[in-house]
Each structure stands twice: as C-alpha cells, then as structure tokens.
Steps between C-alpha positions, in 0.01 A plus 500: 500500500601862452613730777325820600682833517560436870669170418224281640352216299188594304188299582460192282153489337343162578179318410405204720282211380308298758232234524449462874567640845796714400728437798810547285343814357463626857864422572601710199268784599647494851857497369432805283324685782717402795837375375590737220457260209526744207190385317155627409219251451298668227229235490393165638314282250311181580340239281255431785256770613484354853876502561574648842816655363277759331387611846864534604574711193208736559597538866841618379343740245628291209280462190336156516389352169320179404517313172296187560643225281169312508336773289728438200466239228860382529834569662629703207214750518540528876874558485467764227261692725723445803808622316319811379395584855846439646664716236271792582698524826844484326668265746872431498427179694202262506475303823298178526389468861282194527375538145356159418490503121744338257615773262528462124819542299409835343415653837820373661709623209348847525628531859819300451765594754263711709254254650558319830317219676524343843450125533454304824778246457873480458499489122560293295332277759119489494392732220128546463236462771465334843869551575477473877322165506733369229800602710355318799422190294857499367638540854756754386727653762424858397230687315465868423430772246664634184483831315562449130488674167193397301563308178284276283597199712260458793687599817817444299653846460837591652478508880621817672464427870375213716418455868495155660308378802530162673230237504405422858354175636148629563467705182196487280456693177334796672769544764776458245335752268494759778870448569585534131280806458689683775812463286316601182418832665871559551651393170247646255541862612875445510516379140280791390728739690804368309313554174390850603851600606646381172701226670300224331505513121415262218708484183430247226303289746784491755461650847772732628525611862735792554619451138608141569324191359272339755597140434300365792221644714579712802437290809313732733557501873266690733787724614619565144468856373691456175690210343 
C-alpha cells in the first residue's frame, strides 16, 4: 500500500464476503478499530440474507449488501452480479470470511492475487467441509487454521500463515472448532495487516513476505507479533 504524506500506511480498501455469523469479520473490524490495522472495510456482502454477519457490519456502520444466490438461474449469473457489486467498492483486497460458495474460474481470475480465504484446517490436510470431525476421526496430533491465497483449486492456494492447536482427549467437533476459531481471529487480521502494509505481495502467483519468497507458511504462535 502507499504511504500518506505523514509517512503512515494508507488504509487498504477491503470488501468482505460472508455466508454466516461473521466472527472472523468481527475480528477484522476489531483489529481496524482497536489495533491499528490500516484497512477500511468498504462493504460486507452475503449470499444469505439471514447471515448474522450483516448485523455486525451494520453495527459498525459498514454497508451491508445481499446477493442471494438462490435467486439466480446459475452460478455464472450470480457471480457476474457479485463481481459487479464488489467492483463498485473498488477493493484492493477481497476477503472471504466464512463465505460458503465455491467460486468459478472467471471470478477467481478477476481477483487473482488479491483475494484471501481462511480455512479451518492445517492445509493441505482436510480441504472442504467438516474439517473438525475429520481431524478427530483421523486422530491427528494437531489441527488448526490456514490463511491462503484463493486460486481455482478448492482450498489449494498458497498458504500464508497457519496456527495449530492440539487435540485433547475429551474433544468433540464443537469444542475443537471453538479452539481453532480463537486462532482464526488472530491470524486472519495479521495476514490482512501484512497485505495492507505492503509486506505481503504476490508476483506471478508467488507470495513474497518482506520481499522474500514465502516458501512455507508462517507458523503462528500466540505471542508472535511478526515472523
């Protein structure tokens, strides 16, 4: 991002896509308001009119929009309308925060290099849905969350940062999900901050952090401020 005349980082224009409760959206809102994340959420858009994240957006005086995918004949028509709405807000970054729709190739290409997603597993393990129960069934030692660049491969884009949590003897999927979500709320604003500050860049599909290739994801620790 560019610098202002005072030398501070200019606010990164962001559009957030949601489908549900919007807890990661809230974490980003809080980071902008309370922790100096240099971003401006210009709009929150949901494909579900009943998504609670829309309530969170309105409470923060952020435009809250709905494009209900069920009112379109097919995915292509829906994504054309969605793209047109997003582009009205001129975002430098599109953030998927619990957006539960698989995106088509043309849409992904349009936002190539400037669209992030957070996934509740340590990718490449457990792409797709029901990750917490699958982790329990597989009896893995650790589970977690990953922030990644969105590509045409489902949950397969380059991973920027991950946070791991242990599996404990009495865990069920709900308890494990809560533990993972706590880490999601830390690493997603952090990755967005790196993007906003110009530390995280994408060139020819490769991720650079501080101008160096990010050959493996940053392994987040709760006490970590920067890698």
